[in-house]
Coordinates of C-alpha atoms and ligand atoms in Angstrom, one line a residue:
M1 CA 165.1 -101.8 45.7
L2 CA 162.2 -101.1 43.3
T3 CA 161.1 -103.5 40.6
L4 CA 158.1 -102.8 38.2
F5 CA 156.4 -105.8 36.5
H6 CA 155.1 -104.5 33.2
A7 CA 153.2 -106.0 30.2
P8 CA 153.4 -103.8 27.1
N9 CA 150.2 -102.0 26.0
S10 CA 148.4 -102.6 29.3
R11 CA 147.5 -100.7 32.4
S12 CA 151.1 -100.9 33.6
S13 CA 152.1 -98.7 30.6
A14 CA 150.9 -95.7 32.7
I15 CA 153.4 -96.5 35.4
V16 CA 156.2 -96.8 32.8
T17 CA 155.2 -93.3 31.6
L18 CA 155.2 -92.1 35.2
I19 CA 158.7 -93.4 35.7
D20 CA 159.8 -91.6 32.6
E21 CA 158.0 -88.3 33.6
M22 CA 159.7 -88.5 37.0
D23 CA 163.1 -89.3 35.4
I24 CA 163.6 -92.2 37.8
A25 CA 164.2 -95.0 35.3
D26 CA 167.6 -95.6 36.9
R27 CA 165.9 -96.3 40.2
V28 CA 163.4 -98.9 39.0
D29 CA 164.2 -102.2 37.6
L30 CA 161.7 -102.9 34.7
R31 CA 160.7 -106.5 34.1
V32 CA 158.5 -107.4 31.2
V33 CA 156.0 -110.2 31.9
T34 CA 153.1 -111.7 29.9
V35 CA 149.4 -111.5 30.8
P36 CA 146.4 -113.1 29.2
R37 CA 145.0 -110.8 26.5
H38 CA 141.4 -110.4 25.3
D39 CA 142.3 -111.9 21.9
G40 CA 143.3 -115.1 23.5
S41 CA 147.1 -114.5 23.3
G42 CA 149.4 -114.3 26.2
A43 CA 149.3 -116.1 29.5
A44 CA 149.8 -115.6 33.2
D45 CA 153.5 -115.3 33.9
P46 CA 155.0 -117.3 36.8
A47 CA 157.6 -114.6 37.2
N48 CA 154.9 -112.0 38.1
P49 CA 154.5 -111.6 41.8
H50 CA 151.1 -109.9 41.5
P51 CA 148.6 -112.2 43.5
E52 CA 146.3 -112.4 40.5
A53 CA 149.2 -112.4 37.9
K54 CA 148.0 -108.9 36.7
V55 CA 150.1 -105.8 35.9
P56 CA 151.3 -103.5 37.2
A57 CA 153.0 -104.8 40.3
L58 CA 155.7 -102.8 42.0
V59 CA 158.0 -104.7 44.4
H60 CA 159.7 -102.5 47.0
D61 CA 162.2 -104.3 49.3
G62 CA 160.3 -107.5 48.8
Q63 CA 156.8 -106.1 49.4
V64 CA 154.4 -106.3 46.5
I65 CA 152.3 -103.2 45.8
T66 CA 149.4 -103.5 43.3
E67 CA 146.8 -101.0 42.0
R68 CA 147.9 -98.1 39.9
A69 CA 146.7 -95.4 42.3
A70 CA 148.7 -97.0 45.1
I71 CA 151.8 -97.3 43.0
I72 CA 151.5 -93.7 41.8
L73 CA 151.1 -92.5 45.4
H74 CA 154.1 -94.6 46.5
L75 CA 156.4 -93.5 43.8
T76 CA 155.5 -89.8 44.0
T77 CA 155.9 -90.0 47.8
L78 CA 159.3 -91.8 47.5
F79 CA 160.5 -89.1 45.0
P80 CA 158.7 -86.0 46.1
D81 CA 161.0 -83.6 44.2
R82 CA 160.1 -84.9 40.7
G83 CA 157.2 -82.5 40.1
L84 CA 154.4 -85.1 39.5
A85 CA 152.5 -84.5 42.7
P86 CA 151.9 -81.7 45.2
R87 CA 153.7 -81.7 48.5
V88 CA 152.4 -84.4 50.9
G89 CA 150.1 -83.1 53.5
T90 CA 149.0 -80.0 51.6
A91 CA 145.4 -79.3 50.5
D92 CA 146.5 -79.8 46.9
W93 CA 147.9 -83.2 47.8
G94 CA 144.5 -84.1 49.3
R95 CA 142.9 -83.3 45.9
F96 CA 145.6 -85.3 44.2
V97 CA 144.8 -88.3 46.3
M98 CA 141.1 -87.7 45.6
W99 CA 141.6 -87.8 41.8
L100 CA 143.6 -91.1 42.0
T101 CA 141.1 -92.8 44.3
W102 CA 138.1 -91.4 42.3
Y103 CA 139.7 -92.9 39.2
Q104 CA 140.0 -96.4 40.8
G105 CA 136.8 -96.3 42.8
V106 CA 134.5 -94.5 40.5
L107 CA 135.6 -93.7 36.9
E108 CA 136.9 -97.1 36.0
P109 CA 133.9 -99.0 37.5
V110 CA 131.5 -96.6 35.6
L111 CA 133.3 -97.2 32.3
I112 CA 133.4 -101.0 32.8
H113 CA 129.7 -101.1 33.7
E114 CA 128.9 -99.2 30.6
M115 CA 131.1 -101.3 28.4
A116 CA 129.5 -104.5 29.9
G117 CA 126.0 -103.0 29.4
L118 CA 125.3 -103.3 33.1
S119 CA 122.8 -101.1 34.9
H120 CA 121.3 -101.5 38.3
P121 CA 120.1 -99.1 41.0
Y122 CA 122.8 -100.3 43.4
L123 CA 125.5 -99.4 40.7
T124 CA 124.0 -96.0 40.1
S125 CA 123.6 -95.1 43.8
T126 CA 127.2 -96.2 44.5
F127 CA 129.1 -95.0 41.5
R128 CA 126.7 -92.6 39.7
G129 CA 127.3 -92.7 35.9
S130 CA 128.9 -91.1 32.8
A131 CA 127.0 -87.8 33.2
E132 CA 128.4 -87.3 36.7
V133 CA 131.9 -88.3 35.5
K134 CA 131.7 -85.8 32.7
A135 CA 130.5 -83.1 35.1
R136 CA 133.4 -83.8 37.5
L137 CA 136.0 -83.6 34.8
R138 CA 134.5 -80.6 33.2
A139 CA 134.3 -78.7 36.5
A140 CA 138.0 -79.3 37.2
L141 CA 139.2 -78.5 33.6
E142 CA 137.2 -75.3 33.6
E143 CA 139.6 -74.2 36.3
G144 CA 142.4 -76.1 34.5
P145 CA 144.2 -76.5 32.3
W146 CA 145.0 -79.7 34.3
L147 CA 143.0 -81.5 37.0
L148 CA 144.9 -79.8 39.8
G149 CA 145.0 -76.4 38.1
G150 CA 148.1 -75.0 36.6
S151 CA 150.4 -78.0 36.5
Y152 CA 150.3 -81.4 34.9
S153 CA 150.4 -84.2 37.6
A154 CA 150.2 -87.9 37.9
A155 CA 146.5 -87.5 38.4
D156 CA 146.2 -86.3 34.8
L157 CA 148.3 -89.3 33.7
L158 CA 146.0 -91.8 35.4
V159 CA 142.6 -90.3 34.9
H160 CA 143.0 -89.6 31.2
S161 CA 144.4 -93.1 30.5
P162 CA 141.1 -95.0 29.8
Y163 CA 140.2 -92.4 27.2
A164 CA 143.5 -92.9 25.4
W165 CA 142.7 -96.6 25.0
L166 CA 139.0 -96.1 24.3
P167 CA 138.6 -92.8 22.5
D168 CA 134.8 -93.5 21.9
A169 CA 134.3 -93.5 25.7
T170 CA 135.7 -90.0 26.0
P171 CA 132.9 -87.6 27.2
D172 CA 131.5 -85.5 24.3
D173 CA 133.0 -82.3 25.5
D174 CA 135.8 -80.2 23.8
L175 CA 137.4 -79.2 27.1
I176 CA 137.8 -82.9 28.1
R177 CA 138.8 -84.1 24.6
D178 CA 141.5 -81.3 24.4
W179 CA 142.8 -82.3 27.9
V180 CA 143.0 -86.0 26.8
A181 CA 144.8 -85.0 23.6
R182 CA 147.3 -82.9 25.6
C183 CA 148.0 -85.8 28.0
M184 CA 148.4 -88.2 25.1
A185 CA 150.9 -85.9 23.3
R186 CA 153.3 -85.7 26.1
P187 CA 156.8 -87.0 25.1
A188 CA 157.0 -89.5 27.9
R189 CA 153.8 -91.2 26.8
Q190 CA 155.0 -91.2 23.2
R191 CA 158.3 -92.9 24.4
T192 CA 156.3 -95.5 26.3
L193 CA 154.1 -96.3 23.2
A194 CA 157.3 -96.7 21.0
A195 CA 159.0 -98.9 23.6
D196 CA 155.9 -101.0 24.1
A197 CA 155.5 -101.5 20.3
A198 CA 159.1 -102.7 20.2
R199 CA 158.5 -105.1 23.1
M200 CA 155.3 -106.4 21.4
A201 CA 157.3 -107.0 18.2
A202 CA 160.2 -108.7 20.0
Ligands
GSH301 N1 143.0 -102.4 39.5 C1 144.2 -102.8 38.8 C2 143.8 -103.5 37.5 C3 145.0 -104.3 36.9 C4 144.6 -105.0 35.6 O1 143.4 -105.4 35.5 N2 145.6 -105.2 34.7 C5 145.3 -105.9 33.5 C6 146.2 -105.3 32.4 S1 145.4 -104.2 31.4 C7 145.8 -107.4 33.6 O2 146.9 -107.6 34.2 N3 145.1 -108.3 33.1 C8 145.5 -109.7 33.0 C9 144.5 -110.6 33.6 O3 143.4 -110.2 33.8 O4 144.9 -111.8 33.9 C10 145.1 -101.6 38.5 O5 144.5 -100.5 38.3 O6 146.3 -101.7 38.7

């Protein structure tokens, strides 16, 4: 019914961790595919149903779902009792959806623009920049200890993820660094790292 297409050490690793956090590995068929890597290794995999041959891609009853925020929303809605998201329709769920879409629509573009050395008034007016990202995260974590308050959720899993890959991009703020470290230390993420290392070595 559910199949996840995953490439080790990539954006799809967050979805593998989510599946572990939710304890639904027996409900999702995990297929490992290749993708082109920045070092020139890898290649698009004909077995990957993603329209751009990227990962992750989740296939549910033949329908292809891409974009991590969408996959997270879909899985946490399909399995609402697994504790990774607030109850659908509550105000907290609205904030949960806000963090996921803010990640895809703001945080990741801001990071990519910075890494690419891009700056333009259109980019700033649309996305703002790293100072505003830092302020948003800090304001939430001051209430904390997690983005939604007292409980870890899939919003923490997604939003912290670029800082786990790019520690130098982490905002210079102890509250944010401590939250990233707590997200990274979770046993499910450690298991994904170990499994991905084994897949890379295979
Ligand atoms: N917006 C997508 C981005 C997916 C993405 O860029 N995935 C990378 C893996 S880190 C990929 O598949 N790259 C291979 C390629 O560009 O061909 C998401 O968040 O799911």
